[in-house]
Amino acid sequence: MLPLLALTVIVVLCLGYRFYGRLVARNYALDDGAVTPAVKVNDGEDYVPTKPFYLFGQHFSAIAAAGPIAGPILAGQAFGWLPCVLWISFGVVFIGAVHDFSALIASVRHEAESVAEIAKRHIGRRAWLSMMIFIWLALSYVIVAFTDITASTFVGKTEEFEGGTFQFNPGGAVAAASAAYLTLSLVMGVVDRYLKPPLWLTTLIFVPATLFVVWMGTQISTAFVLPVDNPQRAFGLIILVYCFVASLLPVWLLLQPRGYLGGFVLYIALAVGVIGIFFGNLRYPGEFELRQPAFTTWDAGGATGMLFPFLFVTIACGACSGFHGLVCSGTTSKQISKETHTHPVGYGAMLAEAFVALIALATLVIVAQGTKLPGPGKIYGDGIGRFLTVIIGKDHFLFAATFGAMAFSTFVFDTLDVSTRLSRYILEELFHWKGRVLSAAATALSLAPPTLFIMTARPPAPGVRPAYLDFWTLFGTSNQLLAALTLLAVTVWLHREKRRIWYTAIPMVFVMTITVWALILQVRGAFAAVRAEGLTLNATTLNGLVGLALLGLALSLMVESVKAMKNGPAAEPAAGPAR
């Protein structure tokens, strides 16, 4: 049944790319005769015309982080796997991929400007300011949500194997492997910078070394067990220190080599997932079936809430992600050599991410019903580990599970680094800060809200809801509301150019309705809790205040957009002729 389900999703994604994706592309009237910013500037640094095959891989690695893994697992636990599969399959075709594609082509046709700059050009300065502040707050939730989830994967209970001769701590193994992986990335950056070996030699050395550090993590796992009362909080603070340092380092030293190695980890995890889904039962009959319920409830209660609207914001990046618009308009648009490449890169990469979400959901559904479920990072790590044993055998499960969990953390490190950098850039642009000292100050300010969230989060305890659930729903809501605002900015641009807007306007209205609905419910719930429990500095109070701010900023941008659409077409068209 699991292979049939996966095959059905693949068919839906392929048909979506072939038919609906082409329909959207025709409406944009892609023109290979147009000079793209990458070709026009071509400075050899930020603006570099890149072949679509390589650009697809780079873009896919940038967007396929931990969001499409954690979201589907959390939503699958709450509502069952069937609603998740339906939203991932059809939501990505008609909304998520359209969002990414639209953000990319809009940026290409606006000199590779960011989404906020496009909003400034077509809606106004107030819209630009609202979007910049909104993005900064949304990125704070990206950082805190993934920091807390990753910290939870670094904590575990030490177990004894091989008659008590070998002690193993699963959390310590992941922490050790992750630390070694980051160190390896730094070494690779220095080697590439100063020794300049050929890429094939670098790959031949450092990719196997990445697998070696996974094995090494299993051997020194107990050395990374923190002797403190709340190790999860301690690891969370350590990760935030990493964010501070990593986001200030030159990109050649850590970001680029870590991204390159992380891409291999991503593709290996994808290949392992495909092999496990389609061939797992051939080697281990009956072990890789759909064991979790297809549907559980219309109202999961707690932070997850009702299926409508919380299914959509909980899955988050698996079907639609506003964060992708930042990547599309921030880096990818500067590397597009022809307009027609925006279709496979923008639309196609998002469909590929939906398959990442499906594999993540598969790691949940193969768990026996009634099993006490850990956090999404542990579920994914164990699931990928089980899929990997189809290839290497069950005798190597400790290595396999550590690889799976480290794969999750590598995706998170990419997200955390980029999110912290983007947050710093926003503050530098808003306040016109320049220089290393002010860059460090902007980074510290960007990490202040996540630090406050981590410090005030309740400690993990049996029977107590994990702290990351306090952050995840608002993260997913802000992320998808950002996608709606991006589609809104694109829709205003298309309207002012007198072009068709239905393929961006309809998804925009749907996502806007769902996310504003979810945000209102969360703000109302937060303030109800404050009235009942009293005003204290905790995650509930902070979520209520931030949620209220996000709601106000979004409504402000909507009002400004309506005004802009009434003002008629722009004086200087920024796009090609309508079709």
Coordinates of C-alpha atoms in Angstrom, one line a residue:
M1 CA 0.0 0.0 0.0
L2 CA 2.8 2.4 0.8
P3 CA 4.5 2.0 -2.6
L4 CA 1.1 2.5 -4.3
L5 CA 0.5 5.7 -2.3
A6 CA 3.9 7.1 -3.1
L7 CA 3.5 6.2 -6.8
T8 CA 0.2 8.0 -6.9
V9 CA 1.7 11.2 -5.4
I10 CA 4.6 11.0 -8.0
V11 CA 2.0 10.8 -10.8
V12 CA 0.1 13.8 -9.5
L13 CA 3.3 15.8 -9.2
C14 CA 4.4 14.9 -12.7
L15 CA 1.0 15.7 -14.2
G16 CA 1.0 19.0 -12.3
Y17 CA 4.3 20.0 -13.8
R18 CA 3.4 18.8 -17.3
F19 CA 0.0 20.5 -17.5
Y20 CA -0.7 23.1 -14.9
G21 CA 3.0 24.3 -14.6
R22 CA 3.1 24.9 -18.3
L23 CA -0.2 26.7 -18.2
V24 CA 1.2 29.1 -15.6
A25 CA 4.4 29.5 -17.6
R26 CA 2.4 30.4 -20.7
N27 CA 0.6 33.1 -18.8
Y28 CA 4.0 34.6 -17.9
A29 CA 5.0 34.7 -21.5
L30 CA 8.6 33.6 -20.8
D31 CA 11.0 35.1 -23.3
D32 CA 14.5 33.7 -23.9
G33 CA 15.3 36.8 -25.8
A34 CA 15.0 38.9 -22.7
V35 CA 18.3 39.8 -20.9
T36 CA 18.2 38.5 -17.4
P37 CA 19.9 40.2 -14.4
A38 CA 22.5 37.4 -14.3
V39 CA 23.5 38.0 -17.9
K40 CA 23.3 41.8 -17.6
V41 CA 25.4 42.2 -14.5
N42 CA 27.5 38.9 -14.5
D43 CA 29.9 40.1 -11.8
G44 CA 31.2 36.6 -11.1
E45 CA 30.1 36.8 -7.5
D46 CA 26.3 37.2 -6.9
Y47 CA 25.2 37.6 -10.5
V48 CA 26.3 34.5 -12.4
P49 CA 24.4 32.8 -15.3
T50 CA 24.1 29.2 -14.3
K51 CA 23.0 26.1 -16.2
P52 CA 19.5 25.0 -15.1
F53 CA 20.6 21.5 -14.1
Y54 CA 23.2 22.9 -11.5
L55 CA 20.9 25.8 -10.5
F56 CA 18.0 23.4 -9.8
G57 CA 20.3 21.4 -7.5
Q58 CA 21.5 24.5 -5.7
H59 CA 18.0 25.9 -5.3
F60 CA 16.5 22.6 -4.2
S61 CA 19.2 22.2 -1.5
A62 CA 18.4 25.7 -0.3
I63 CA 14.7 25.3 0.0
A64 CA 14.4 21.6 1.0
A65 CA 15.4 22.1 4.6
A66 CA 13.8 20.8 7.8
G67 CA 10.4 22.4 7.2
P68 CA 9.0 19.8 4.8
I69 CA 10.2 17.1 7.2
A70 CA 8.9 18.3 10.6
G71 CA 5.6 19.7 9.4
P72 CA 4.1 16.6 7.7
I73 CA 5.2 14.5 10.7
L74 CA 3.5 16.8 13.2
A75 CA 0.3 17.1 11.0
G76 CA 0.2 13.3 10.4
Q77 CA 0.3 12.7 14.1
A78 CA -2.6 15.1 14.7
F79 CA -4.9 14.4 11.8
G80 CA -3.8 11.2 10.1
W81 CA -1.8 10.7 6.9
L82 CA -4.6 11.1 4.3
P83 CA -5.4 14.8 4.8
C84 CA -1.6 15.4 4.7
V85 CA -1.1 13.5 1.4
L86 CA -4.0 15.4 -0.2
W87 CA -2.8 18.8 0.8
I88 CA 0.8 18.1 -0.1
S89 CA -0.1 16.7 -3.5
F90 CA -2.6 19.2 -4.7
G91 CA -1.5 22.2 -2.6
V92 CA 1.9 22.2 -4.0
V93 CA 0.7 21.9 -7.6
F94 CA -1.8 24.7 -7.5
I95 CA -0.3 27.0 -4.7
G96 CA 3.2 26.2 -3.5
A97 CA 4.9 25.7 -6.8
V98 CA 3.0 28.7 -8.3
H99 CA 4.2 30.8 -5.5
D100 CA 7.9 29.9 -5.9
F101 CA 7.7 30.2 -9.7
S102 CA 5.9 33.6 -9.5
A103 CA 8.4 35.0 -6.9
L104 CA 11.3 33.9 -9.1
I105 CA 10.0 35.3 -12.5
A106 CA 8.9 38.5 -10.8
S107 CA 12.3 39.0 -9.3
V108 CA 14.0 38.2 -12.6
R109 CA 11.9 40.9 -14.3
H110 CA 12.6 43.4 -11.6
E111 CA 16.4 43.3 -11.8
A112 CA 16.6 40.5 -9.3
E113 CA 15.0 42.6 -6.6
S114 CA 13.6 41.1 -3.4
V115 CA 9.9 40.5 -2.8
A116 CA 9.9 43.5 -0.4
E117 CA 11.4 45.7 -3.1
I118 CA 8.9 44.6 -5.6
A119 CA 6.1 45.5 -3.1
K120 CA 7.8 48.9 -2.6
R121 CA 7.8 49.5 -6.3
H122 CA 4.2 48.5 -7.0
I123 CA 2.4 49.1 -3.7
G124 CA 4.4 51.7 -1.8
R125 CA 7.0 52.4 0.9
R126 CA 4.6 51.6 3.7
A127 CA 4.0 48.2 2.2
W128 CA 7.7 47.7 1.9
L129 CA 8.2 48.6 5.6
S130 CA 5.4 46.3 6.7
M131 CA 6.8 43.4 4.7
M132 CA 10.3 43.9 6.0
I133 CA 9.2 43.9 9.6
F134 CA 6.9 40.9 8.9
I135 CA 9.7 39.0 7.3
W136 CA 12.0 39.8 10.3
L137 CA 9.5 38.5 12.8
A138 CA 8.7 35.4 10.7
L139 CA 12.4 34.6 10.5
S140 CA 12.6 34.8 14.3
Y141 CA 10.1 32.0 14.4
V142 CA 12.0 30.0 11.8
I143 CA 15.1 30.2 14.1
V144 CA 13.3 29.4 17.4
A145 CA 11.2 26.5 16.0
F146 CA 14.1 24.7 14.3
T147 CA 16.5 25.4 17.2
D148 CA 14.2 23.8 19.7
I149 CA 13.3 20.8 17.5
T150 CA 17.0 20.2 16.7
A151 CA 18.0 20.5 20.4
S152 CA 15.5 17.8 21.2
T153 CA 17.3 15.4 18.8
F154 CA 20.5 15.9 20.7
V155 CA 19.0 14.6 23.9
G156 CA 18.4 10.9 24.6
K157 CA 18.8 8.1 27.1
T158 CA 22.0 6.2 27.3
E159 CA 21.5 2.5 26.5
E160 CA 23.7 -0.6 26.8
F161 CA 24.5 -2.9 23.9
E162 CA 26.6 -6.0 23.4
G163 CA 26.2 -7.3 26.9
G164 CA 26.9 -4.0 28.6
T165 CA 30.3 -3.5 26.8
F166 CA 29.1 -0.7 24.6
Q167 CA 27.1 2.3 25.8
F168 CA 25.2 4.3 23.2
N169 CA 23.2 7.6 23.6
P170 CA 21.2 8.4 20.4
G171 CA 21.0 12.1 21.2
G172 CA 24.7 12.3 21.9
A173 CA 25.5 10.4 18.7
V174 CA 23.6 13.0 16.6
A175 CA 25.2 15.9 18.5
A176 CA 28.7 14.4 18.0
A177 CA 28.1 13.7 14.3
S178 CA 26.6 17.2 13.8
A179 CA 29.6 18.9 15.5
A180 CA 32.0 16.8 13.5
Y181 CA 30.1 17.6 10.3
L182 CA 30.3 21.3 10.9
T183 CA 34.0 21.0 11.7
L184 CA 34.5 19.1 8.5
S185 CA 32.7 21.8 6.5
L186 CA 35.1 24.4 8.0
V187 CA 38.1 22.3 6.9
M188 CA 36.7 21.9 3.4
G189 CA 36.2 25.7 3.2
V190 CA 39.9 26.4 4.2
V191 CA 41.1 23.7 1.8
D192 CA 39.1 25.0 -1.1
R193 CA 40.1 28.6 -0.4
Y194 CA 43.9 28.1 -0.1
L195 CA 44.8 24.8 -1.7
K196 CA 42.2 25.1 -4.6
P197 CA 41.9 21.3 -5.4
P198 CA 39.7 20.2 -8.3
L199 CA 36.0 19.8 -7.3
W200 CA 36.1 16.0 -8.0
L201 CA 39.0 15.5 -5.6
T202 CA 37.3 17.6 -2.9
T203 CA 34.1 15.6 -3.4
L204 CA 36.0 12.3 -3.3
I205 CA 37.6 13.2 0.1
F206 CA 34.9 15.1 1.9
V207 CA 31.7 13.2 1.0
P208 CA 33.0 9.8 2.4
A209 CA 34.4 11.8 5.3
T210 CA 30.9 13.0 6.1
L211 CA 29.7 9.4 6.3
F212 CA 32.7 8.6 8.5
V213 CA 31.7 11.3 11.1
V214 CA 28.3 9.6 11.3
W215 CA 30.0 6.4 12.4
M216 CA 32.3 8.3 14.7
G217 CA 29.3 9.9 16.4
T218 CA 28.0 6.4 17.3
Q219 CA 31.4 5.6 19.0
I220 CA 31.7 8.7 21.1
S221 CA 28.0 9.3 21.8
T222 CA 28.2 9.4 25.6
A223 CA 30.9 12.2 25.4
F224 CA 28.2 14.6 24.2
V225 CA 25.8 14.1 27.0
L226 CA 25.5 17.5 28.8
P227 CA 25.6 17.1 32.7
V228 CA 22.9 19.8 33.3
D229 CA 19.4 19.8 34.5
N230 CA 17.9 20.9 31.2
P231 CA 20.2 19.7 28.4
Q232 CA 17.7 20.6 25.7
R233 CA 17.7 24.2 26.7
A234 CA 21.5 24.1 26.9
F235 CA 21.8 22.6 23.4
G236 CA 19.3 25.2 22.2
L237 CA 21.5 28.0 23.4
I238 CA 24.6 26.4 21.9
I239 CA 22.8 26.3 18.5
L240 CA 22.0 30.0 18.8
V241 CA 25.6 30.7 19.5
Y242 CA 26.4 28.7 16.3
C243 CA 23.8 30.9 14.5
F244 CA 25.6 34.1 15.7
V245 CA 29.1 32.9 14.6
A246 CA 28.1 31.1 11.4
S247 CA 26.1 34.1 10.0
L248 CA 29.1 36.4 10.4
L249 CA 31.7 34.1 8.9
P250 CA 32.6 34.6 5.2
V251 CA 30.4 32.4 3.0
W252 CA 33.4 30.5 1.6
L253 CA 34.4 29.4 5.1
L254 CA 31.2 27.6 6.2
L255 CA 28.0 28.3 4.3
Q256 CA 29.2 27.2 0.8
P257 CA 31.1 24.0 1.9
R258 CA 28.4 23.0 4.3
G259 CA 25.7 23.6 1.7
Y260 CA 27.7 21.4 -0.8
L261 CA 28.1 18.5 1.7
G262 CA 24.5 19.0 2.9
G263 CA 23.3 18.6 -0.7
F264 CA 24.9 15.1 -0.8
V265 CA 23.3 14.2 2.5
L266 CA 19.9 15.4 1.2
Y267 CA 20.2 13.4 -2.0
I268 CA 21.4 10.3 -0.1
A269 CA 18.5 10.6 2.3
L270 CA 16.1 11.0 -0.7
A271 CA 17.5 7.9 -2.4
V272 CA 17.3 5.9 0.8
G273 CA 13.7 7.0 1.3
V274 CA 12.8 5.9 -2.2
I275 CA 14.5 2.5 -1.9
G276 CA 12.9 2.0 1.5
I277 CA 9.4 2.9 0.3
F278 CA 9.4 0.8 -2.9
F279 CA 11.7 -2.1 -1.9
G280 CA 11.6 -2.3 1.9
N281 CA 8.9 -5.0 2.0
L282 CA 10.8 -7.1 -0.4
R283 CA 13.6 -7.5 2.0
Y284 CA 11.6 -7.3 5.3
P285 CA 8.1 -8.3 4.4
G286 CA 5.4 -6.5 6.4
E287 CA 7.7 -4.0 8.1
F288 CA 7.0 -1.0 5.8
E289 CA 3.2 -0.9 5.7
L290 CA 0.8 2.0 6.5
R291 CA 0.5 1.4 10.2
Q292 CA -0.8 4.8 11.3
P293 CA -4.5 5.8 10.8
A294 CA -5.5 7.5 7.5
F295 CA -7.6 10.0 9.5
T296 CA -7.8 10.6 13.2
T297 CA -9.9 13.7 14.1
W298 CA -11.3 17.0 12.9
D299 CA -10.1 18.7 16.0
A300 CA -6.7 17.7 17.5
G301 CA -7.0 20.2 20.4
G302 CA -4.1 21.9 22.0
A303 CA -1.7 23.9 19.8
T304 CA -2.6 22.0 16.7
G305 CA -6.3 22.8 16.8
M306 CA -8.9 22.1 14.2
L307 CA -8.1 20.5 10.9
F308 CA -9.4 23.7 9.2
P309 CA -7.2 25.8 9.3
F310 CA -4.4 24.2 11.3
L311 CA -3.6 21.3 8.9
F312 CA -2.3 23.7 6.3
V313 CA -0.1 25.8 8.6
T314 CA 1.2 22.8 10.5
I315 CA 2.4 21.1 7.3
A316 CA 4.0 24.5 6.4
C317 CA 6.8 24.1 3.9
G318 CA 5.7 20.7 2.6
A319 CA 3.1 22.3 0.3
C320 CA 3.7 26.1 0.4
S321 CA 6.4 28.2 2.0
G322 CA 6.9 32.0 2.1
F323 CA 10.6 31.4 3.0
H324 CA 11.0 30.1 -0.6
G325 CA 10.1 33.5 -1.9
L326 CA 13.0 35.0 -0.1
V327 CA 15.4 32.4 -1.6
C328 CA 13.9 32.8 -5.1
S329 CA 14.2 36.6 -5.0
G330 CA 17.4 36.7 -2.9
T331 CA 19.9 34.4 -4.6
T332 CA 18.3 32.2 -7.3
S333 CA 17.0 35.1 -9.5
K334 CA 20.6 36.4 -9.8
Q335 CA 21.7 33.1 -11.4
I336 CA 18.9 32.6 -14.0
S337 CA 20.4 32.8 -17.5
K338 CA 17.2 32.4 -19.5
E339 CA 13.6 33.2 -18.5
T340 CA 12.4 29.7 -19.5
H341 CA 14.7 28.2 -16.8
T342 CA 12.4 29.7 -14.1
H343 CA 9.8 27.0 -14.8
P344 CA 11.9 23.9 -14.0
V345 CA 13.9 25.7 -11.2
G346 CA 11.0 27.5 -9.6
Y347 CA 8.0 25.3 -10.2
G348 CA 9.9 22.0 -10.5
A349 CA 12.1 22.3 -7.4
M350 CA 9.0 22.9 -5.2
L351 CA 7.4 19.8 -6.6
A352 CA 10.5 17.9 -5.6
E353 CA 10.3 19.3 -2.1
A354 CA 6.7 17.9 -1.9
F355 CA 8.3 14.5 -2.4
V356 CA 10.7 15.2 0.5
A357 CA 7.5 15.8 2.6
L358 CA 6.1 12.5 1.4
I359 CA 9.2 10.6 2.5
A360 CA 9.0 12.4 5.9
L361 CA 5.4 11.3 6.2
A362 CA 6.4 7.8 5.3
T363 CA 8.8 7.7 8.3
L364 CA 5.8 8.3 10.5
V365 CA 3.3 5.9 8.9
I366 CA 5.6 2.9 9.2
V367 CA 5.6 3.2 13.0
A368 CA 3.3 0.8 14.7
Q369 CA 0.0 2.3 15.9
G370 CA 0.0 2.8 19.7
T371 CA 3.8 3.4 19.8
K372 CA 4.8 6.4 22.0
L373 CA 6.0 8.9 19.4
P374 CA 9.0 11.1 20.0
G375 CA 9.7 14.5 18.3
P376 CA 9.8 14.8 14.5
G377 CA 13.6 14.8 14.3
K378 CA 13.8 11.5 16.1
I379 CA 10.9 10.0 14.0
Y380 CA 12.6 11.0 10.8
G381 CA 16.0 9.8 11.9
D382 CA 14.7 6.4 12.9
G383 CA 12.5 6.1 9.8
I384 CA 15.4 6.9 7.4
G385 CA 17.5 4.5 9.5
R386 CA 15.0 1.8 9.0
F387 CA 14.9 2.5 5.2
L388 CA 18.7 2.4 5.2
T389 CA 18.8 -1.0 6.7
V390 CA 17.1 -2.3 3.6
I391 CA 20.5 -1.6 2.0
I392 CA 23.0 -2.2 4.7
G393 CA 21.2 -4.6 7.0
K394 CA 19.7 -4.4 10.5
D395 CA 23.1 -5.1 12.2
H396 CA 24.0 -1.5 11.3
F397 CA 20.9 0.2 12.6
L398 CA 22.7 2.5 15.1
F399 CA 24.7 3.9 12.2
A400 CA 21.6 4.1 10.0
A401 CA 19.5 5.9 12.6
T402 CA 22.3 8.3 13.5
F403 CA 22.7 9.1 9.8
G404 CA 19.0 9.8 9.5
A405 CA 18.9 12.1 12.5
M406 CA 22.1 13.9 11.5
A407 CA 20.6 14.4 8.0
F408 CA 17.7 16.2 9.7
S409 CA 20.1 18.4 11.7
T410 CA 22.2 19.2 8.6
F411 CA 19.0 20.6 6.9
V412 CA 18.3 22.6 10.0
F413 CA 21.8 24.2 10.0
D414 CA 21.3 25.5 6.5
T415 CA 18.0 27.0 7.4
L416 CA 19.3 28.6 10.6
D417 CA 22.4 30.1 9.0
V418 CA 20.4 31.6 6.1
S419 CA 17.6 32.8 8.3
T420 CA 20.0 34.6 10.7
R421 CA 21.8 36.2 7.8
L422 CA 18.6 37.4 6.2
S423 CA 17.4 38.8 9.6
R424 CA 20.7 40.7 9.8
Y425 CA 20.4 42.0 6.3
I426 CA 16.9 43.4 7.1
L427 CA 18.1 45.3 10.1
E428 CA 21.1 46.6 8.2
E429 CA 18.9 47.8 5.4
L430 CA 16.2 49.3 7.7
F431 CA 18.7 51.2 9.9
H432 CA 21.5 51.8 7.3
W433 CA 24.0 50.0 9.4
K434 CA 27.4 49.2 7.9
G435 CA 30.6 47.7 9.2
R436 CA 31.5 44.6 11.2
V437 CA 30.5 45.9 14.6
L438 CA 27.1 46.9 13.5
S439 CA 26.7 43.6 11.6
A440 CA 27.4 41.8 14.8
A441 CA 24.9 44.1 16.6
A442 CA 22.2 43.4 14.0
T443 CA 22.9 39.6 14.3
A444 CA 22.6 39.8 18.1
L445 CA 19.3 41.7 17.9
S446 CA 18.0 39.2 15.4
L447 CA 18.8 36.3 17.8
A448 CA 17.4 38.1 20.9
P449 CA 13.8 37.0 20.4
P450 CA 14.8 33.3 19.8
T451 CA 17.0 33.4 22.9
L452 CA 14.1 34.8 24.9
F453 CA 11.8 32.1 23.6
I454 CA 14.3 29.3 24.4
M455 CA 15.0 30.7 27.9
T456 CA 11.3 31.0 28.8
A457 CA 10.2 27.6 27.3
R458 CA 9.1 25.0 29.8
P459 CA 11.6 22.2 30.3
P460 CA 10.7 18.8 28.7
A461 CA 9.0 16.3 31.0
P462 CA 7.0 13.1 30.7
G463 CA 3.4 13.9 29.8
V464 CA 4.1 17.6 29.1
R465 CA 3.6 18.9 25.6
P466 CA 7.0 19.7 24.0
A467 CA 8.0 23.4 23.9
Y468 CA 8.5 23.4 20.1
L469 CA 4.8 22.9 19.6
D470 CA 4.3 26.4 21.2
F471 CA 6.4 27.8 18.4
W472 CA 5.7 25.5 15.4
T473 CA 2.1 26.5 14.7
L474 CA 2.9 30.3 14.7
F475 CA 6.0 29.6 12.7
G476 CA 3.9 27.7 10.1
T477 CA 1.2 30.4 10.1
S478 CA 3.7 33.3 9.6
N479 CA 5.6 31.3 7.0
Q480 CA 2.4 30.7 4.9
L481 CA 1.1 34.2 5.5
L482 CA 4.4 35.4 4.1
A483 CA 3.6 33.3 1.0
A484 CA 0.2 34.9 0.7
L485 CA 1.7 38.4 1.0
T486 CA 4.3 37.5 -1.7
L487 CA 1.5 36.3 -4.0
L488 CA -0.4 39.5 -3.2
A489 CA 2.6 41.6 -4.3
V490 CA 2.9 39.6 -7.5
T491 CA -0.8 39.9 -8.1
V492 CA -0.6 43.7 -7.8
W493 CA 2.3 43.8 -10.2
L494 CA 0.3 41.6 -12.7
H495 CA -2.8 43.8 -12.3
R496 CA -0.9 47.0 -12.9
E497 CA 0.6 45.4 -16.0
K498 CA -3.0 44.5 -17.1
R499 CA -2.1 40.8 -17.2
R500 CA -4.1 37.7 -16.0
I501 CA -4.1 37.4 -12.2
W502 CA -6.3 34.4 -11.5
Y503 CA -3.5 31.9 -11.1
T504 CA -1.9 34.0 -8.3
A505 CA -5.0 35.7 -7.0
I506 CA -7.0 32.5 -6.2
P507 CA -4.1 30.8 -4.3
M508 CA -3.4 34.2 -2.5
V509 CA -7.0 34.5 -1.3
F510 CA -7.1 30.9 -0.1
V511 CA -3.8 31.0 1.8
M512 CA -4.6 34.5 3.1
T513 CA -7.9 33.3 4.5
I514 CA -6.5 30.1 6.0
T515 CA -3.5 31.9 7.7
V516 CA -5.4 34.9 9.0
W517 CA -8.0 32.6 10.4
A518 CA -5.3 30.5 12.1
L519 CA -3.6 33.6 13.3
I520 CA -6.7 35.1 14.9
L521 CA -7.5 31.8 16.6
Q522 CA -3.9 31.7 18.0
V523 CA -4.0 35.3 19.2
R524 CA -7.4 34.8 20.8
G525 CA -6.2 31.6 22.5
A526 CA -3.0 33.2 23.8
F527 CA -4.8 36.1 25.4
A528 CA -7.5 33.8 26.8
A529 CA -4.6 31.9 28.5
V530 CA -3.1 35.2 29.8
R531 CA -6.5 36.2 31.3
A532 CA -6.8 32.8 33.0
E533 CA -3.2 32.4 34.2
G534 CA -2.1 36.0 34.7
L535 CA 0.4 38.0 32.7
T536 CA 3.8 36.3 32.8
L537 CA 6.8 36.3 30.5
N538 CA 6.3 32.9 28.8
A539 CA 5.9 31.4 25.3
T540 CA 2.1 31.9 25.4
T541 CA 2.3 35.7 26.1
L542 CA 5.1 36.2 23.5
N543 CA 3.2 34.2 20.9
G544 CA 0.1 36.4 21.5
L545 CA 2.1 39.6 21.2
V546 CA 4.0 38.5 18.1
G547 CA 0.8 37.1 16.5
L548 CA -1.0 40.3 17.0
A549 CA 1.9 42.2 15.4
L550 CA 2.0 39.9 12.4
L551 CA -1.8 40.2 12.0
G552 CA -1.6 44.0 12.0
L553 CA 1.3 44.1 9.5
A554 CA -0.5 41.7 7.2
L555 CA -3.7 43.7 7.3
S556 CA -1.8 46.9 6.7
L557 CA -0.2 45.4 3.6
M558 CA -3.5 44.2 2.3
V559 CA -5.0 47.7 2.6
E560 CA -2.1 49.3 0.8
S561 CA -2.4 46.7 -1.9
V562 CA -6.1 47.4 -2.5
K563 CA -5.2 51.1 -2.8
A564 CA -2.4 50.3 -5.3
M565 CA -4.7 48.2 -7.5
K566 CA -7.2 51.1 -7.7
N567 CA -4.5 53.5 -8.9
G568 CA -4.2 52.1 -12.4
P569 CA -1.3 50.7 -14.3
A570 CA 2.3 51.6 -13.6
A571 CA 3.9 54.3 -15.6
E572 CA 6.9 52.1 -16.5
P573 CA 6.0 48.5 -17.1
A574 CA 8.4 46.0 -15.6
A575 CA 7.3 42.9 -17.5
G576 CA 6.7 41.7 -21.0
P577 CA 3.5 42.1 -22.9
A578 CA 0.4 40.4 -21.9
R579 CA -0.7 37.2 -23.7

